[in-house]
Amino acid sequence: MKRTALLTLLSISTFTTAVFAQQDSMMLDKIYHESFYQGQAYDNLHYLTKQIGHRIAGSPAADKAVVWSKSLMEKLDFDKVYLQDVKLPYWIAVQKKKPT
């Protein structure tokens, strides 16, 4: 009797897990489809990398990227968007002179 009850419970559990897995798979497929065909992530990445360019910490391009990102998040209606003050060192690469 215990064995039959245990097998029944195991069968129900396996079936329920399979149903949830299928629902999860369907939801992931919807998310993938929506982001691939309707999403703007690649457009945003393209703008950030091609229009703003290299963003070395403390550089003018980094500041431009921060302002652009903040305005994008506000346009996308994020719950809360704010900037935090961060101190970053900024350096200029110097070419070493060859020893003579």
PDB file of C-alpha atoms in Angstrom:
ATOM      1  CA  MET A   1       0.000   0.000   0.000  1.00  0.00           C
ATOM      2  CA  LYS A   2       2.782   2.400   0.916  1.00  0.00           C
ATOM      3  CA  ARG A   3       4.608   1.474  -2.253  1.00  0.00           C
ATOM      4  CA  THR A   4       1.564   2.236  -4.422  1.00  0.00           C
ATOM      5  CA  ALA A   5       1.033   5.585  -2.711  1.00  0.00           C
ATOM      6  CA  LEU A   6       4.712   6.448  -3.132  1.00  0.00           C
ATOM      7  CA  LEU A   7       4.663   5.533  -6.834  1.00  0.00           C
ATOM      8  CA  THR A   8       1.485   7.557  -7.362  1.00  0.00           C
ATOM      9  CA  LEU A   9       2.998  10.576  -5.619  1.00  0.00           C
ATOM     10  CA  LEU A  10       6.194  10.234  -7.645  1.00  0.00           C
ATOM     11  CA  SER A  11       4.223  10.008 -10.911  1.00  0.00           C
ATOM     12  CA  ILE A  12       2.187  13.115 -10.085  1.00  0.00           C
ATOM     13  CA  SER A  13       5.335  14.984  -9.087  1.00  0.00           C
ATOM     14  CA  THR A  14       7.101  14.035 -12.324  1.00  0.00           C
ATOM     15  CA  PHE A  15       4.088  15.046 -14.436  1.00  0.00           C
ATOM     16  CA  THR A  16       3.744  18.387 -12.611  1.00  0.00           C
ATOM     17  CA  THR A  17       7.451  19.121 -13.061  1.00  0.00           C
ATOM     18  CA  ALA A  18       7.193  18.374 -16.774  1.00  0.00           C
ATOM     19  CA  VAL A  19       4.229  20.738 -17.144  1.00  0.00           C
ATOM     20  CA  PHE A  20       6.078  23.557 -15.345  1.00  0.00           C
ATOM     21  CA  ALA A  21       9.204  22.922 -17.414  1.00  0.00           C
ATOM     22  CA  GLN A  22       7.156  23.199 -20.598  1.00  0.00           C
ATOM     23  CA  GLN A  23       5.547  26.447 -19.392  1.00  0.00           C
ATOM     24  CA  ASP A  24       8.987  27.831 -18.509  1.00  0.00           C
ATOM     25  CA  SER A  25      10.282  26.865 -21.928  1.00  0.00           C
ATOM     26  CA  MET A  26       7.370  28.588 -23.627  1.00  0.00           C
ATOM     27  CA  MET A  27       7.888  31.770 -21.564  1.00  0.00           C
ATOM     28  CA  LEU A  28      11.625  31.813 -22.320  1.00  0.00           C
ATOM     29  CA  ASP A  29      10.833  31.416 -25.998  1.00  0.00           C
ATOM     30  CA  LYS A  30       8.471  34.409 -25.829  1.00  0.00           C
ATOM     31  CA  ILE A  31      11.113  36.510 -24.055  1.00  0.00           C
ATOM     32  CA  TYR A  32      13.763  35.520 -26.587  1.00  0.00           C
ATOM     33  CA  HIS A  33      11.473  36.236 -29.538  1.00  0.00           C
ATOM     34  CA  GLU A  34      10.414  39.622 -28.146  1.00  0.00           C
ATOM     35  CA  SER A  35      13.957  40.733 -27.336  1.00  0.00           C
ATOM     36  CA  PHE A  36      15.374  39.517 -30.649  1.00  0.00           C
ATOM     37  CA  TYR A  37      12.728  40.965 -32.952  1.00  0.00           C
ATOM     38  CA  GLN A  38      11.422  43.941 -30.951  1.00  0.00           C
ATOM     39  CA  GLY A  39      14.312  44.686 -28.595  1.00  0.00           C
ATOM     40  CA  GLN A  40      16.639  47.626 -28.820  1.00  0.00           C
ATOM     41  CA  ALA A  41      19.635  46.237 -26.921  1.00  0.00           C
ATOM     42  CA  TYR A  42      21.833  45.862 -30.003  1.00  0.00           C
ATOM     43  CA  ASP A  43      20.847  49.302 -31.275  1.00  0.00           C
ATOM     44  CA  ASN A  44      21.764  50.797 -27.901  1.00  0.00           C
ATOM     45  CA  LEU A  45      25.046  48.893 -27.809  1.00  0.00           C
ATOM     46  CA  HIS A  46      25.845  50.041 -31.347  1.00  0.00           C
ATOM     47  CA  TYR A  47      25.210  53.668 -30.436  1.00  0.00           C
ATOM     48  CA  LEU A  48      27.275  53.407 -27.262  1.00  0.00           C
ATOM     49  CA  THR A  49      30.260  51.821 -28.973  1.00  0.00           C
ATOM     50  CA  LYS A  50      30.196  53.565 -32.363  1.00  0.00           C
ATOM     51  CA  GLN A  51      28.807  57.026 -31.601  1.00  0.00           C
ATOM     52  CA  ILE A  52      30.228  57.590 -28.117  1.00  0.00           C
ATOM     53  CA  GLY A  53      33.240  55.368 -28.593  1.00  0.00           C
ATOM     54  CA  HIS A  54      35.957  54.374 -26.140  1.00  0.00           C
ATOM     55  CA  ARG A  55      35.071  55.185 -22.571  1.00  0.00           C
ATOM     56  CA  ILE A  56      38.241  55.309 -20.500  1.00  0.00           C
ATOM     57  CA  ALA A  57      37.467  56.133 -16.875  1.00  0.00           C
ATOM     58  CA  GLY A  58      37.350  59.875 -16.309  1.00  0.00           C
ATOM     59  CA  SER A  59      37.440  60.753 -20.008  1.00  0.00           C
ATOM     60  CA  PRO A  60      34.951  63.074 -21.727  1.00  0.00           C
ATOM     61  CA  ALA A  61      33.560  60.069 -23.626  1.00  0.00           C
ATOM     62  CA  ALA A  62      32.901  58.281 -20.315  1.00  0.00           C
ATOM     63  CA  ASP A  63      30.994  61.335 -19.066  1.00  0.00           C
ATOM     64  CA  LYS A  64      29.005  61.437 -22.313  1.00  0.00           C
ATOM     65  CA  ALA A  65      28.188  57.712 -21.940  1.00  0.00           C
ATOM     66  CA  VAL A  66      26.951  58.267 -18.378  1.00  0.00           C
ATOM     67  CA  VAL A  67      24.642  61.112 -19.429  1.00  0.00           C
ATOM     68  CA  TRP A  68      23.374  59.119 -22.426  1.00  0.00           C
ATOM     69  CA  SER A  69      22.761  55.992 -20.305  1.00  0.00           C
ATOM     70  CA  LYS A  70      20.889  57.950 -17.651  1.00  0.00           C
ATOM     71  CA  SER A  71      18.633  59.608 -20.218  1.00  0.00           C
ATOM     72  CA  LEU A  72      17.987  56.242 -21.889  1.00  0.00           C
ATOM     73  CA  MET A  73      16.976  54.648 -18.586  1.00  0.00           C
ATOM     74  CA  GLU A  74      14.653  57.573 -17.846  1.00  0.00           C
ATOM     75  CA  LYS A  75      13.134  57.279 -21.321  1.00  0.00           C
ATOM     76  CA  LEU A  76      12.590  53.535 -20.735  1.00  0.00           C
ATOM     77  CA  ASP A  77      10.716  54.462 -17.542  1.00  0.00           C
ATOM     78  CA  PHE A  78      12.957  52.702 -15.019  1.00  0.00           C
ATOM     79  CA  ASP A  79      11.663  52.923 -11.452  1.00  0.00           C
ATOM     80  CA  LYS A  80      14.545  54.984 -10.121  1.00  0.00           C
ATOM     81  CA  VAL A  81      17.436  56.513 -12.020  1.00  0.00           C
ATOM     82  CA  TYR A  82      20.139  58.551 -10.337  1.00  0.00           C
ATOM     83  CA  LEU A  83      23.847  59.213 -10.606  1.00  0.00           C
ATOM     84  CA  GLN A  84      26.358  58.603  -7.852  1.00  0.00           C
ATOM     85  CA  ASP A  85      29.523  60.595  -7.378  1.00  0.00           C
ATOM     86  CA  VAL A  86      32.558  58.423  -8.007  1.00  0.00           C
ATOM     87  CA  LYS A  87      36.178  59.478  -7.883  1.00  0.00           C
ATOM     88  CA  LEU A  88      38.202  57.916 -10.647  1.00  0.00           C
ATOM     89  CA  PRO A  89      41.783  58.554 -11.594  1.00  0.00           C
ATOM     90  CA  TYR A  90      42.341  59.792 -15.108  1.00  0.00           C
ATOM     91  CA  TRP A  91      45.626  59.341 -16.817  1.00  0.00           C
ATOM     92  CA  ILE A  92      47.048  60.072 -20.197  1.00  0.00           C
ATOM     93  CA  ALA A  93      49.104  57.360 -21.837  1.00  0.00           C
ATOM     94  CA  VAL A  94      52.627  58.524 -22.404  1.00  0.00           C
ATOM     95  CA  GLN A  95      54.889  56.906 -24.932  1.00  0.00           C
ATOM     96  CA  LYS A  96      58.160  55.807 -23.456  1.00  0.00           C
ATOM     97  CA  LYS A  97      61.277  57.083 -25.117  1.00  0.00           C
ATOM     98  CA  LYS A  98      63.607  54.481 -26.518  1.00  0.00           C
ATOM     99  CA  PRO A  99      66.967  54.402 -24.745  1.00  0.00           C
ATOM    100  CA  THR A 100      69.768  55.811 -26.844  1.00  0.00           C
TER     101      THR A 100
END
